[in-house]
PDB file of C-alpha atoms in Angstrom:
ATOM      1  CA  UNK A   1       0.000   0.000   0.000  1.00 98.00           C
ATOM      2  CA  UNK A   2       1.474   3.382  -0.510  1.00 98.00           C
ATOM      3  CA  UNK A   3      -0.005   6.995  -1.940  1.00 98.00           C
ATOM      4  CA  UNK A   4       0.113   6.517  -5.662  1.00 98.00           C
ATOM      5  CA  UNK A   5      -3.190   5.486  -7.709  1.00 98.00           C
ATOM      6  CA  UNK A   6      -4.008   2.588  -9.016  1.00 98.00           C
ATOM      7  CA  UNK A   7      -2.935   3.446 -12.248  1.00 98.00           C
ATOM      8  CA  UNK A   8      -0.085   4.121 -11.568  1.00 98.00           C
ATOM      9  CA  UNK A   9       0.869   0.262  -9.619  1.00 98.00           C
ATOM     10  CA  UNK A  10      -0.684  -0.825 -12.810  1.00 98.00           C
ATOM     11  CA  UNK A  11       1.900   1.193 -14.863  1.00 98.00           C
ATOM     12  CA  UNK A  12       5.128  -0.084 -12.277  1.00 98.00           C
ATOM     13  CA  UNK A  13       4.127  -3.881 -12.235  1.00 98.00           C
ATOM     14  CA  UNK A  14       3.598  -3.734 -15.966  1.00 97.00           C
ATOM     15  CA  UNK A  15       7.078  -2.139 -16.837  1.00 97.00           C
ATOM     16  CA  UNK A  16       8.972  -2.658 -14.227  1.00 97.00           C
ATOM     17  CA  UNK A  17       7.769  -5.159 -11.280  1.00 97.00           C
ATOM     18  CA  UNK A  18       6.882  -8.034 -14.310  1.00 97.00           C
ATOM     19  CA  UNK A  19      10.463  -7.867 -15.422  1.00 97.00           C
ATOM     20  CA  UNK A  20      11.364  -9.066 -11.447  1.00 96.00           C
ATOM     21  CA  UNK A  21       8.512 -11.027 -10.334  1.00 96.00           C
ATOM     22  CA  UNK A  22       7.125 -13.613 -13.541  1.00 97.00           C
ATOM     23  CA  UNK A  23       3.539 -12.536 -14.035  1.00 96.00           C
ATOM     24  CA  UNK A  24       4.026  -9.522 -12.357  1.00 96.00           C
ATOM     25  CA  UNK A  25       3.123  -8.978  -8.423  1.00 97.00           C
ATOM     26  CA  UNK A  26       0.678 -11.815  -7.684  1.00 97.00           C
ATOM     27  CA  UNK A  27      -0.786  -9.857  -4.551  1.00 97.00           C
ATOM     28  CA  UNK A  28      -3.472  -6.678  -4.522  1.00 98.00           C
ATOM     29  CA  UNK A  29      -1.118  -3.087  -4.606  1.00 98.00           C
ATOM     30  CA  UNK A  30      -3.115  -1.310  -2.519  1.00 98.00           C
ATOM     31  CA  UNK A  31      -3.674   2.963  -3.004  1.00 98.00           C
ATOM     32  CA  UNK A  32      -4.568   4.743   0.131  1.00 98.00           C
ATOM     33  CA  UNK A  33      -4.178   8.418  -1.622  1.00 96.00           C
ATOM     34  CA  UNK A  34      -3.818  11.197   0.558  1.00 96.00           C
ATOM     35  CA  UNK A  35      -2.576   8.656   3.627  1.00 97.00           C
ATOM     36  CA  UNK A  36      -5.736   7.968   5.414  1.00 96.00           C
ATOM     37  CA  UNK A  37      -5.209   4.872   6.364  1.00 97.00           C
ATOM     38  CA  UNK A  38      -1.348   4.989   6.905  1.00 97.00           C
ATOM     39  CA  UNK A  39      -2.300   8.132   9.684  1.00 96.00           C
ATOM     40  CA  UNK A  40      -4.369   5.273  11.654  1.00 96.00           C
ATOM     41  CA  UNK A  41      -1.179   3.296  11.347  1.00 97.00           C
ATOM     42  CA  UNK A  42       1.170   5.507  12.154  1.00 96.00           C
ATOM     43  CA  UNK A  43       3.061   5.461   9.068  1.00 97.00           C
ATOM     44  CA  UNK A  44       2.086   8.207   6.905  1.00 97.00           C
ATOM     45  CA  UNK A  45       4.516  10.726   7.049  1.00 97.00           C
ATOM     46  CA  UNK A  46       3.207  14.175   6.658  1.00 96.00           C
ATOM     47  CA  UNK A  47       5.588  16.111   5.966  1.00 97.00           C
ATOM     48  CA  UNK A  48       6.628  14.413   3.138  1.00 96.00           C
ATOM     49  CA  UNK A  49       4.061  12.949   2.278  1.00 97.00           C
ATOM     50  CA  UNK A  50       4.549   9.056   1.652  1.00 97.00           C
ATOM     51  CA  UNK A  51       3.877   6.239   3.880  1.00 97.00           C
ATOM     52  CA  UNK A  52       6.961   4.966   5.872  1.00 97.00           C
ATOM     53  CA  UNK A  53       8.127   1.183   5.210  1.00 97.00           C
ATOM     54  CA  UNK A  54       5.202  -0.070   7.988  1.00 97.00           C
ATOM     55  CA  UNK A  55       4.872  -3.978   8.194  1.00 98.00           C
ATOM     56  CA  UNK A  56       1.670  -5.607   9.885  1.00 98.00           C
ATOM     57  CA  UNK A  57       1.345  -9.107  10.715  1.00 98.00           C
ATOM     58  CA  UNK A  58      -2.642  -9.946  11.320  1.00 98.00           C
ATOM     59  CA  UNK A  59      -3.768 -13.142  12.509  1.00 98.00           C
ATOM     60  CA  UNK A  60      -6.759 -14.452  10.787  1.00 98.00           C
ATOM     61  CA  UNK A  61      -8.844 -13.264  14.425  1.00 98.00           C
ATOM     62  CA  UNK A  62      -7.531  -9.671  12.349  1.00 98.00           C
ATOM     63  CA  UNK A  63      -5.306  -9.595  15.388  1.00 98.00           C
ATOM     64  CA  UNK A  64      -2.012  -7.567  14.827  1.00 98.00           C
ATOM     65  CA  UNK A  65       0.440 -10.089  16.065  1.00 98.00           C
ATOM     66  CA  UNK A  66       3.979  -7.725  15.220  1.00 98.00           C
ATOM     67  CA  UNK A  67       4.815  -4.946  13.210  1.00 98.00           C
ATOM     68  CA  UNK A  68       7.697  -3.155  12.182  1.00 98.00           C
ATOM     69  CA  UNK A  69       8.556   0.833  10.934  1.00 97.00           C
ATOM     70  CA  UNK A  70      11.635   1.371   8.803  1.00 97.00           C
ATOM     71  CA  UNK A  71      12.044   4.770   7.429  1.00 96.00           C
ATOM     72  CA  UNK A  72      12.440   4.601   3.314  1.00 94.00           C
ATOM     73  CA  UNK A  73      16.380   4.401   2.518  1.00 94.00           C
ATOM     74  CA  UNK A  74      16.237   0.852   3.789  1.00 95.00           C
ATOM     75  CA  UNK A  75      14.381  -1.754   2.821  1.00 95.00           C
ATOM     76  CA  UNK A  76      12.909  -5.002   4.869  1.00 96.00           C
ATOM     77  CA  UNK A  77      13.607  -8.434   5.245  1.00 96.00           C
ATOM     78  CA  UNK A  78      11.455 -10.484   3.647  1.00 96.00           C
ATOM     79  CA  UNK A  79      12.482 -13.504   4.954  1.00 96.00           C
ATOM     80  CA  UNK A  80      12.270 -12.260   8.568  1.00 97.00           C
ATOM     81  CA  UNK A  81       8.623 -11.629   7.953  1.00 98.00           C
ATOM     82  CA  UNK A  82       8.511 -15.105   6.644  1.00 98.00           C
ATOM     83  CA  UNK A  83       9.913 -16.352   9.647  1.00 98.00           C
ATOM     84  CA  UNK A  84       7.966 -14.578  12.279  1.00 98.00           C
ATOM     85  CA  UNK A  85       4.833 -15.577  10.147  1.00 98.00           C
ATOM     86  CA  UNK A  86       5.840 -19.209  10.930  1.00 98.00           C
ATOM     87  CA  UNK A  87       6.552 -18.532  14.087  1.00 98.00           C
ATOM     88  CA  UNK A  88       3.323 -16.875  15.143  1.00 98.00           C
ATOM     89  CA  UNK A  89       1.733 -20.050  13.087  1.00 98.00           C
ATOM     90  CA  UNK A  90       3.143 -22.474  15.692  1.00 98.00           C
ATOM     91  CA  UNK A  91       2.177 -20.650  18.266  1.00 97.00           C
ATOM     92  CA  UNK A  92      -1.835 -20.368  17.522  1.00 98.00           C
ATOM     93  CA  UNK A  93      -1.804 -24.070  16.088  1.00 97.00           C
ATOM     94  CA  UNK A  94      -0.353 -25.189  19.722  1.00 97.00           C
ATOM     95  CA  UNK A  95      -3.199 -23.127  21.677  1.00 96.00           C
ATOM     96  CA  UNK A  96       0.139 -21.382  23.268  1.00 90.00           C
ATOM     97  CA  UNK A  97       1.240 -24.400  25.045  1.00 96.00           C
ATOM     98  CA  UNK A  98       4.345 -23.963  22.626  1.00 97.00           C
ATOM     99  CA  UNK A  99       6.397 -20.697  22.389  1.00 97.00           C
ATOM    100  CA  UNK A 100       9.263 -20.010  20.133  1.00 97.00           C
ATOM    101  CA  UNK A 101      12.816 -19.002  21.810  1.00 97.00           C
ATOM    102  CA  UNK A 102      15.286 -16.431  19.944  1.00 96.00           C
ATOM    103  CA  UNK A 103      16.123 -16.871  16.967  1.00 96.00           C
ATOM    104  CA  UNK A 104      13.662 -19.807  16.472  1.00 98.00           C
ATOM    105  CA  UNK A 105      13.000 -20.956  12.663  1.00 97.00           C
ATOM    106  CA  UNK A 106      11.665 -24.080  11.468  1.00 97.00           C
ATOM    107  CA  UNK A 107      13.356 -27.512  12.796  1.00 95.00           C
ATOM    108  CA  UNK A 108      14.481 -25.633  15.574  1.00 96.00           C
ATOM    109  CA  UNK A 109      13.043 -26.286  19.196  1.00 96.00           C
ATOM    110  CA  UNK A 110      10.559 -24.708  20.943  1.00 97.00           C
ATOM    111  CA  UNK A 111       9.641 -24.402  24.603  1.00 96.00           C
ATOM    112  CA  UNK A 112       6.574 -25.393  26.732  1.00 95.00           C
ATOM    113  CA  UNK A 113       5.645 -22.716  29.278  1.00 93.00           C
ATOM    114  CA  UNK A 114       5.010 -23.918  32.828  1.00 93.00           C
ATOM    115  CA  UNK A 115       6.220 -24.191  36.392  1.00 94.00           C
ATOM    116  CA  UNK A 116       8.916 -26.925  35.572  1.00 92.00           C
ATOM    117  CA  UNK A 117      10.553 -24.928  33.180  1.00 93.00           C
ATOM    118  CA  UNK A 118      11.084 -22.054  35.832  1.00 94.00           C
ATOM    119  CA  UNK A 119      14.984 -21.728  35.616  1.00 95.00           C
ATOM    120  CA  UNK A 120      15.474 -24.113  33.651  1.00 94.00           C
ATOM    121  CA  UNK A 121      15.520 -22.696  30.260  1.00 94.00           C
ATOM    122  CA  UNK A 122      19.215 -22.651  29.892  1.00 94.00           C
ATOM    123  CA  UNK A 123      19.123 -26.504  30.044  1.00 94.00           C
ATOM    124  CA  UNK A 124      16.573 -26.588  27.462  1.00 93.00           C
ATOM    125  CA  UNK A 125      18.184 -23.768  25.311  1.00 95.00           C
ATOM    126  CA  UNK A 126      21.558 -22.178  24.432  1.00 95.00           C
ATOM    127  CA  UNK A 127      22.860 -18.676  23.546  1.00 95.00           C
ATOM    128  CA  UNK A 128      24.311 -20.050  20.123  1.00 95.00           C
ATOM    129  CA  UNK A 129      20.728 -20.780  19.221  1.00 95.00           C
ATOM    130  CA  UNK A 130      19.765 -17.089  18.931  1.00 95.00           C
ATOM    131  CA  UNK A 131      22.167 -16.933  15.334  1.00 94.00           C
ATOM    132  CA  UNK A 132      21.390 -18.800  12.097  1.00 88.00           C
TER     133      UNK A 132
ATOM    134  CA  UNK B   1     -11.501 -11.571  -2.970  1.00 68.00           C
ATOM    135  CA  UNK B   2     -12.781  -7.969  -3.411  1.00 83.00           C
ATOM    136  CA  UNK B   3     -15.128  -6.880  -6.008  1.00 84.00           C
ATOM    137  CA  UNK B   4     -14.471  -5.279  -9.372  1.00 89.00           C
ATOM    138  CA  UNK B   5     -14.134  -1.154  -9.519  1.00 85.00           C
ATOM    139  CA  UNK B   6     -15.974   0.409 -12.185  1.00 82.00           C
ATOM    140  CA  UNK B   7     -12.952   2.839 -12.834  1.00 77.00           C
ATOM    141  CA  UNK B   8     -14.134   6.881 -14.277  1.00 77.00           C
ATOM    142  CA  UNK B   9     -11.890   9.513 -14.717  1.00 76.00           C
ATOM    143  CA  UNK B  10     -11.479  10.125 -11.262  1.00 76.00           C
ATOM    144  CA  UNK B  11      -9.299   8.657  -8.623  1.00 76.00           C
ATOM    145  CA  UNK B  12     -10.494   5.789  -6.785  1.00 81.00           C
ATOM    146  CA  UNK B  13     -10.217   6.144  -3.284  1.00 82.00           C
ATOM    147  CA  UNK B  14     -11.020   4.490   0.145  1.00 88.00           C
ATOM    148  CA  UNK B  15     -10.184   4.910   3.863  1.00 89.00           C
ATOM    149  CA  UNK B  16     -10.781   3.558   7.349  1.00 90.00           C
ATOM    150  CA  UNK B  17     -13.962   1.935   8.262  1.00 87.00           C
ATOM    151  CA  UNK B  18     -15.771   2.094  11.270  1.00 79.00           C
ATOM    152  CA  UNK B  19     -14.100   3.914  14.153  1.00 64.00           C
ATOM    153  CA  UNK B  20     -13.826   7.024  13.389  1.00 61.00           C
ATOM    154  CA  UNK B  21     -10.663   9.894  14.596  1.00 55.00           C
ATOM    155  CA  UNK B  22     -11.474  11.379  17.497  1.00 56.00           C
ATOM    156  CA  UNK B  23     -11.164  14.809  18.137  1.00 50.00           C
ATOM    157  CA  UNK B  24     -10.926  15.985  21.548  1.00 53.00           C
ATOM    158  CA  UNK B  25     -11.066  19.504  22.613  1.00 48.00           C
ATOM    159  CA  UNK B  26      -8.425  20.533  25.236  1.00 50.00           C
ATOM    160  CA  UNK B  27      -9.308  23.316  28.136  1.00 53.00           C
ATOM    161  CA  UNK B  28      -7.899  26.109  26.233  1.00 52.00           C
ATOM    162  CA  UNK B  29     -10.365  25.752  23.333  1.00 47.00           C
ATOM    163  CA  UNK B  30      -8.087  27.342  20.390  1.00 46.00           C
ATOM    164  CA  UNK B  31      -6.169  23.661  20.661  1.00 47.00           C
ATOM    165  CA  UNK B  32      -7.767  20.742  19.092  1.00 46.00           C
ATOM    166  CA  UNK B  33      -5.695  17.649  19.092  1.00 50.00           C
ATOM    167  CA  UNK B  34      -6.388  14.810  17.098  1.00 56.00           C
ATOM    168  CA  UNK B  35      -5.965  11.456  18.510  1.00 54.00           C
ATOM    169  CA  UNK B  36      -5.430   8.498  16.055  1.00 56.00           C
ATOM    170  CA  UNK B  37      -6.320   5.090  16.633  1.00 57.00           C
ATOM    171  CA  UNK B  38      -3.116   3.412  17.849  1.00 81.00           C
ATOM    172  CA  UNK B  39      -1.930   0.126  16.977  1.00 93.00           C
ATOM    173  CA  UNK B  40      -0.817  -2.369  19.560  1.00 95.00           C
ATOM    174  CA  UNK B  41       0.335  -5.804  19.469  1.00 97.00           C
ATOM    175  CA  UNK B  42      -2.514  -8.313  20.497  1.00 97.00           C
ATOM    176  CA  UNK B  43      -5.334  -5.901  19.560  1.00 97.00           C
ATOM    177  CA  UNK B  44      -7.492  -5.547  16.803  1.00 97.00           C
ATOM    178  CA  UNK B  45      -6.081  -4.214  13.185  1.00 96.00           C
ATOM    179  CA  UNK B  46      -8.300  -1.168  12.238  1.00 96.00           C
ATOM    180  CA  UNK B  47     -10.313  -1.835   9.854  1.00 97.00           C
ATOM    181  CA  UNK B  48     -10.161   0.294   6.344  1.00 97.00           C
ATOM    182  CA  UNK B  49     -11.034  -0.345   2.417  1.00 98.00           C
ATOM    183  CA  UNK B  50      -8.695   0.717  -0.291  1.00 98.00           C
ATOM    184  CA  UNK B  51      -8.775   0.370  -4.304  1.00 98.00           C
ATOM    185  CA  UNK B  52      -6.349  -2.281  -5.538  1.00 98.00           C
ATOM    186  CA  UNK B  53      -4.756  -2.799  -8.739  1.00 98.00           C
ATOM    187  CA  UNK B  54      -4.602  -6.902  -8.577  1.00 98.00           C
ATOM    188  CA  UNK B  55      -3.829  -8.965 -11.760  1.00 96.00           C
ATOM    189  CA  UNK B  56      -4.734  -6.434 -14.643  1.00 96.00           C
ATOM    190  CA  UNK B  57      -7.815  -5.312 -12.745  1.00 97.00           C
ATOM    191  CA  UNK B  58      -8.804  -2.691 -10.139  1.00 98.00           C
ATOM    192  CA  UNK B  59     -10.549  -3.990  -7.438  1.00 98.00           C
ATOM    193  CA  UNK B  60     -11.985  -2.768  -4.152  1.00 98.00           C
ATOM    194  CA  UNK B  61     -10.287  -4.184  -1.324  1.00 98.00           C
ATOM    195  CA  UNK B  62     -11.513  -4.328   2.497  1.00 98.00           C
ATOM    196  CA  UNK B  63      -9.025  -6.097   5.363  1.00 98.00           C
ATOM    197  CA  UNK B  64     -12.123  -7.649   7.713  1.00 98.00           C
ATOM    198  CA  UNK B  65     -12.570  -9.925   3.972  1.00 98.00           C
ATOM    199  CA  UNK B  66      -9.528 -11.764   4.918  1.00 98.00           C
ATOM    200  CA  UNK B  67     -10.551 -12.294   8.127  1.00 98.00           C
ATOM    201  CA  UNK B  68      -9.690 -16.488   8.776  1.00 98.00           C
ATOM    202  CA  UNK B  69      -6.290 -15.576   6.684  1.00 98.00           C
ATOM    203  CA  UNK B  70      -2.866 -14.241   8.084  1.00 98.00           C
ATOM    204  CA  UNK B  71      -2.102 -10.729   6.689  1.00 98.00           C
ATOM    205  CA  UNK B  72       1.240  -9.370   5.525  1.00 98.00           C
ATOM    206  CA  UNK B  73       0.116  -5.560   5.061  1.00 98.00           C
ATOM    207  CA  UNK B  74       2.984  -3.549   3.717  1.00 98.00           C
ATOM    208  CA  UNK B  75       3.266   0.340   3.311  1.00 98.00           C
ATOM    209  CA  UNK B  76       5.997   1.608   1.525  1.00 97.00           C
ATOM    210  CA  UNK B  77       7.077   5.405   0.352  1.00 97.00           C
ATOM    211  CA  UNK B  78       6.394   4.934  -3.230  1.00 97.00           C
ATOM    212  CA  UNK B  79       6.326   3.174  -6.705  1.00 97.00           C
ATOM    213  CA  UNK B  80       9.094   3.424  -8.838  1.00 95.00           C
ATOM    214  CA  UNK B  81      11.480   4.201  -5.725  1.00 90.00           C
ATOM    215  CA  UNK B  82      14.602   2.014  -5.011  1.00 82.00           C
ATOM    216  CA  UNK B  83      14.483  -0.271  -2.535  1.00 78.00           C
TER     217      UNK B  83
END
């Protein structure tokens, strides 16, 4: 979603996303002119008016599970999304009896909440598993 | 998901739906300060329809349609930028 018009995400993923992505961007580009719904975000900046690079993670409850705000001269991580997508999937499909540690990704283990794992997380879980 | 736009010369556009911005008056009356909707973590997303360009069509979308999907909704400053 940012400022520009429809026309003109149909212009960019005909000329220039298509020549990236095969097909073009398989997803709805979404035009919220004039920033309304970036201000009830928090990510329409005013003053120059553009949206800020906002990321929302909604649950399908159209709970916001994380976000993220990067100002425009860098871009995201897609894979990070990914990955906290997954995470967030593990965690609803387990009812929360299952939560993911740092630096959790798939194949990697988790951790059951509950008195008898009161100080005893560093048995279940080192530092090294934070990094890739 | 989301229905066909019948597109005119015009624009298309959308905005939040439901809640609206509140405006609250402060004591000294020449102030008003407007308070947006605030997202937190474990709340509900508001809720807001947009026009969509989506496959060679434009289309209306509304977020509470997806409702039983995860979201990824990303803004970003604009198209044809760099990164």
């Amino acid at each position: 979603m940012s400022v520009d018009s429809v026309f003109v995400h149909k212009m960019w993923d005909e000329n220039e996303l298509a020549k990236m992505v095969k097909g073009g961007i398989p997803f709805p580009m979404l035009s919220d002119g004039g920033g309304k719904v970036g201000t009830v975000y928090g990510v329409y900046d005013e003053d120059a008016g553009v949206e800020t690079r906002g990321r929302f993670i909604i649950d399908p409850d159209g709970v916001v599970q994380g976000y993220e705000v990067l100002t425009p001269p860098v871009g995201r991580n897609v894979s990070e999304s990914i990955r906290q997508v997954q995470a967030f999937q593990l965690v609803r499909n387990s009812k929360g009896t299952e939560a993911t540690p740092s630096g959790w990704k798939p194949g990697k283990i988790t951790l059951k909440p509950g008195p008898d794992l009161v100080g005893k997380v560093w048995e279940a879980w080192k530092t090294d598993m934070a990094f890739d | 998901m989301g229905e066909e736009l019948k597109v005119g010369c015009a624009r298309p556009t959308g905005g939040p739906v439901g809640e609206t911005v509140e405006l609250i008056t402060t004591e000294d009356e020449t102030l008003t300060k407007e308070v947006t909707a605030m997202i937190k973590v474990g709340k509900k997303v508001p809720d807001f329809t947009a026009p969509a360009y989506h496959k060679g069509k434009f289309i209306s979308v509304k977020l509470s349609e997806y409702l039983g999907k995860w979201v990824l909704l990303c803004f970003y400053p604009g198209d044809f930028t760099f990164v």
